[in-house]
Amino acid sequence: MAEVTVDDLRGLLDSDVPDPVLVLTGGRLVVEPSGDRTAGASEVITRGDLRRQLDDRALDLIAATLTTTIVQRGG
């Protein structure tokens, strides 16, 4: 099971990748460019969407919520 952590979300926020998105691929969470994602990768959240929901408490809640979403999808 993939678990979204605050470190994953911070990695997305700090990424130098153009138009980054956090994706689940091969059971791992990685940051990839929106326009050049790995085939079969499942989008978890974009940096733009994440930026609209920021503060440390919110990041903890967002990470837990995204983990639940992944589990519900069977990831």
N, CA, C and O of each residue as an XYZ file, in Angstrom:
300
protein
N       0.835     -1.175      0.000
C       0.000      0.000      0.000
C       0.887      1.247      0.000
O       1.824      1.353      0.791
N       0.587      2.168     -0.877
C       1.308      3.439     -0.920
C       0.694      4.386      0.103
O      -0.527      4.512      0.198
N       1.551      5.043      0.858
C       1.097      6.023      1.839
C       1.671      7.378      1.470
O       2.887      7.537      1.359
N       0.799      8.349      1.283
C       1.238      9.704      0.977
C       1.708     10.357      2.270
O       0.984     10.383      3.266
N       2.931     10.884      2.243
C       3.499     11.535      3.424
C       3.656     13.035      3.174
O       3.576     13.505      2.039
N       3.876     13.755      4.239
C       4.158     15.184      4.110
C       5.413     15.381      3.260
O       5.488     16.334      2.484
N       6.395     14.495      3.397
C       7.612     14.588      2.572
C       7.284     14.448      1.087
O       7.873     15.141      0.258
N       6.345     13.557      0.742
C       5.920     13.420     -0.658
C       5.337     14.738     -1.166
O       5.645     15.187     -2.271
N       4.492     15.346     -0.340
C       3.845     16.593     -0.743
C       4.846     17.735     -0.826
O       4.761     18.574     -1.723
N       5.780     17.773      0.090
C       6.824     18.807      0.034
C       7.711     18.602     -1.201
O       8.138     19.568     -1.832
N       7.981     17.344     -1.536
C       8.749     17.057     -2.745
C       8.041     17.579     -3.984
O       8.683     18.097     -4.899
N       6.735     17.447     -4.017
C       5.945     17.976     -5.126
C       6.034     19.501     -5.154
O       6.234     20.098     -6.212
N       5.885     20.116     -4.004
C       5.937     21.581     -3.934
C       7.303     22.130     -4.323
O       7.387     23.190     -4.944
N       8.367     21.430     -3.970
C       9.734     21.899     -4.208
C      10.323     21.438     -5.539
O      11.457     21.789     -5.863
N       9.582     20.670     -6.300
C      10.105     20.063     -7.521
C      10.509     21.098     -8.572
O       9.862     22.133     -8.732
N      11.603     20.786     -9.286
C      12.050     21.592    -10.420
C      11.437     21.102    -11.733
O      11.659     21.695    -12.789
N      10.674     20.029    -11.658
C      10.023     19.451    -12.840
C       8.962     20.441    -13.340
O       8.233     21.016    -12.533
N       8.867     20.644    -14.659
C       7.836     21.545    -15.167
C       6.432     20.967    -14.946
O       6.173     19.808    -15.267
N       5.538     21.779    -14.399
C       4.145     21.396    -14.153
C       4.063     20.028    -13.467
O       3.473     19.097    -14.013
N       4.657     19.904    -12.265
C       4.767     18.598    -11.618
C       3.446     18.061    -11.080
O       2.543     18.808    -10.704
N       3.375     16.749    -11.063
C       2.224     16.045    -10.517
C       2.744     14.855     -9.716
O       3.690     14.187    -10.131
N       2.127     14.596     -8.576
C       2.456     13.413     -7.782
C       1.636     12.264     -8.342
O       0.412     12.353     -8.429
N       2.309     11.181     -8.722
C       1.623     10.034     -9.310
C       1.984      8.756     -8.560
O       3.022      8.665     -7.903
N       1.108      7.790     -8.678
C       1.360      6.452     -8.160
C       1.686      5.576     -9.353
O       0.877      5.432    -10.269
N       2.878      4.990     -9.339
C       3.289      4.113    -10.425
C       4.114      2.968     -9.852
O       5.068      3.196     -9.108
N       3.757      1.768    -10.188
C       4.479      0.601     -9.692
C       4.486      0.513     -8.178
O       5.440      0.004     -7.590
N       3.431      1.002     -7.539
C       3.342      0.954     -6.087
C       4.135      2.029     -5.370
O       4.207      2.037     -4.141
N       4.738      2.948     -6.141
C       5.541      4.029     -5.552
C       4.933      5.377     -5.908
O       4.294      5.532     -6.948
N       5.142      6.340     -5.033
C       4.738      7.714     -5.304
C       5.939      8.470     -5.834
O       7.000      8.477     -5.209
N       5.776      9.112     -6.989
C       6.857      9.872     -7.603
C       6.300     11.166     -8.189
O       5.108     11.272     -8.479
N       7.180     12.140     -8.355
C       6.822     13.397     -9.000
C       7.279     13.322    -10.450
O       8.436     13.016    -10.738
N       6.356     13.603    -11.346
C       6.655     13.575    -12.777
C       6.073     14.820    -13.431
O       5.171     15.447    -12.873
N       6.578     15.188    -14.613
C       5.976     16.304    -15.341
C       4.578     15.917    -15.812
O       4.353     14.784    -16.238
N       3.663     16.836    -15.737
C       2.284     16.562    -16.125
C       2.178     16.054    -17.564
O       1.399     15.144    -17.845
N       2.952     16.635    -18.465
C       2.855     16.265    -19.869
C       3.662     15.050    -20.272
O       3.620     14.653    -21.437
N       4.397     14.443    -19.349
C       5.286     13.330    -19.702
C       5.265     12.269    -18.610
O       6.305     11.887    -18.073
N       4.062     11.800    -18.291
C       3.935     10.827    -17.208
C       4.185      9.414    -17.707
O       3.996      9.101    -18.882
N       4.616      8.569    -16.773
C       4.820      7.156    -17.041
C       3.491      6.516    -17.430
O       2.461      6.786    -16.811
N       3.517      5.669    -18.457
C       2.302      4.965    -18.873
C       1.729      4.186    -17.699
O       2.454      3.474    -17.004
N       0.439      4.321    -17.483
C      -0.228      3.600    -16.405
C      -0.152      4.274    -15.053
O      -0.743      3.790    -14.088
N       0.569      5.393    -14.964
C       0.672      6.115    -13.687
C      -0.671      6.752    -13.360
O      -1.366      7.259    -14.241
N      -1.019      6.717    -12.089
C      -2.281      7.276    -11.615
C      -2.012      8.603    -10.911
O      -1.253      8.658     -9.943
N      -2.640      9.670    -11.402
C      -2.447     10.987    -10.792
C      -3.019     11.008     -9.382
O      -4.142     10.566     -9.145
N      -2.229     11.528     -8.454
C      -2.677     11.686     -7.074
C      -3.076     13.141     -6.847
O      -4.188     13.414     -6.395
N      -2.167     14.087     -7.161
C      -2.467     15.514     -7.015
C      -1.432     16.330     -7.786
O      -0.268     15.940     -7.882
N      -1.861     17.456     -8.330
C      -0.939     18.371     -9.005
C      -0.413     19.388     -8.000
O      -1.009     19.600     -6.944
N       0.705     20.013     -8.339
C       1.247     21.043     -7.456
C       0.269     22.213     -7.335
O       0.094     22.775     -6.254
N      -0.358     22.568     -8.436
C      -1.325     23.668     -8.394
C      -2.469     23.390     -7.435
O      -2.863     24.261     -6.660
N      -3.004     22.173     -7.487
C      -4.090     21.809     -6.574
C      -3.611     21.818     -5.129
O      -4.328     22.271     -4.238
N      -2.408     21.321     -4.897
C      -1.867     21.272     -3.544
C      -1.630     22.674     -2.986
O      -1.917     22.934     -1.818
N      -1.115     23.561     -3.802
C      -0.823     24.926     -3.332
C      -2.068     25.646     -2.836
O      -1.985     26.531     -1.984
N      -3.204     25.270     -3.365
C      -4.443     25.909     -2.948
C      -4.892     25.460     -1.556
O      -5.856     26.007     -1.020
N      -4.215     24.478     -0.964
C      -4.661     23.877      0.298
C      -3.584     23.861      1.382
O      -3.548     22.925      2.179
N      -2.713     24.857      1.437
C      -1.503     24.748      2.246
C      -1.558     25.196      3.699
O      -2.224     26.182      4.014
N      -0.906     24.528      4.540
C      -0.350     24.765      5.862
C      -0.003     23.382      6.413
O      -0.503     22.385      5.891
N       0.828     23.287      7.440
C       1.318     21.972      7.886
C       0.192     21.047      8.331
O       0.209     19.857      8.017
N      -0.774     21.575      9.050
C      -1.899     20.729      9.465
C      -2.664     20.226      8.255
O      -3.052     19.060      8.183
N      -2.872     21.122      7.315
C      -3.577     20.735      6.098
C      -2.796     19.673      5.335
O      -3.392     18.738      4.799
N      -1.463     19.800      5.278
C      -0.656     18.800      4.572
C      -0.783     17.427      5.223
O      -0.859     16.422      4.516
N      -0.806     17.361      6.557
C      -1.012     16.075      7.245
C      -2.354     15.475      6.854
O      -2.442     14.286      6.546
N      -3.388     16.288      6.865
C      -4.719     15.811      6.513
C      -4.796     15.408      5.046
O      -5.380     14.379      4.709
N      -4.206     16.221      4.177
C      -4.204     15.907      2.746
C      -3.486     14.588      2.492
O      -3.971     13.754      1.727
N      -2.336     14.394      3.128
C      -1.580     13.148      2.948
C      -2.421     11.947      3.375
O      -2.453     10.938      2.670
N      -3.094     12.039      4.505
C      -3.931     10.933      4.985
C      -5.106     10.693      4.048
O      -5.455      9.547      3.764
N      -5.712     11.765      3.571
C      -6.849     11.641      2.663
C      -6.435     11.006      1.341
O      -7.138     10.140      0.821
N      -5.305     11.428      0.798
C      -4.831     10.855     -0.463
C      -4.454      9.389     -0.297
O      -4.678      8.588     -1.204
N      -3.889      9.032      0.843
C      -3.577      7.629      1.117
C      -4.856      6.808      1.112
O      -4.891      5.721      0.534
N      -5.904      7.312      1.746
C      -7.194      6.616      1.763
C      -7.731      6.447      0.349
O      -8.253      5.386      0.003
N      -7.607      7.484     -0.467
C      -8.064      7.409     -1.855
C      -7.319      6.321     -2.615
O      -7.928      5.558     -3.364
N      -6.010      6.246     -2.427
C      -5.211      5.213     -3.094
C      -5.654      3.827     -2.649
O      -5.803      2.928     -3.477
N      -5.866      3.648     -1.354
C      -6.301      2.349     -0.825
C      -7.649      1.973     -1.423
O      -7.861      0.819     -1.796
N      -8.559      2.933     -1.519
C      -9.883      2.661     -2.072
C      -9.814      2.286     -3.546
O     -10.675      1.558     -4.041
N      -8.802      2.775     -4.247
C      -8.613      2.423     -5.660
C      -7.934      1.065     -5.816
O      -7.799      0.552     -6.927
N      -7.511      0.493     -4.702
C      -6.848     -0.803     -4.768
C      -5.347     -0.706     -4.881
O      -4.695     -1.704     -5.188
N      -4.765      0.475     -4.640
C      -3.322      0.681     -4.777
C      -2.644      0.316     -3.541
O      -1.421      0.418     -3.454
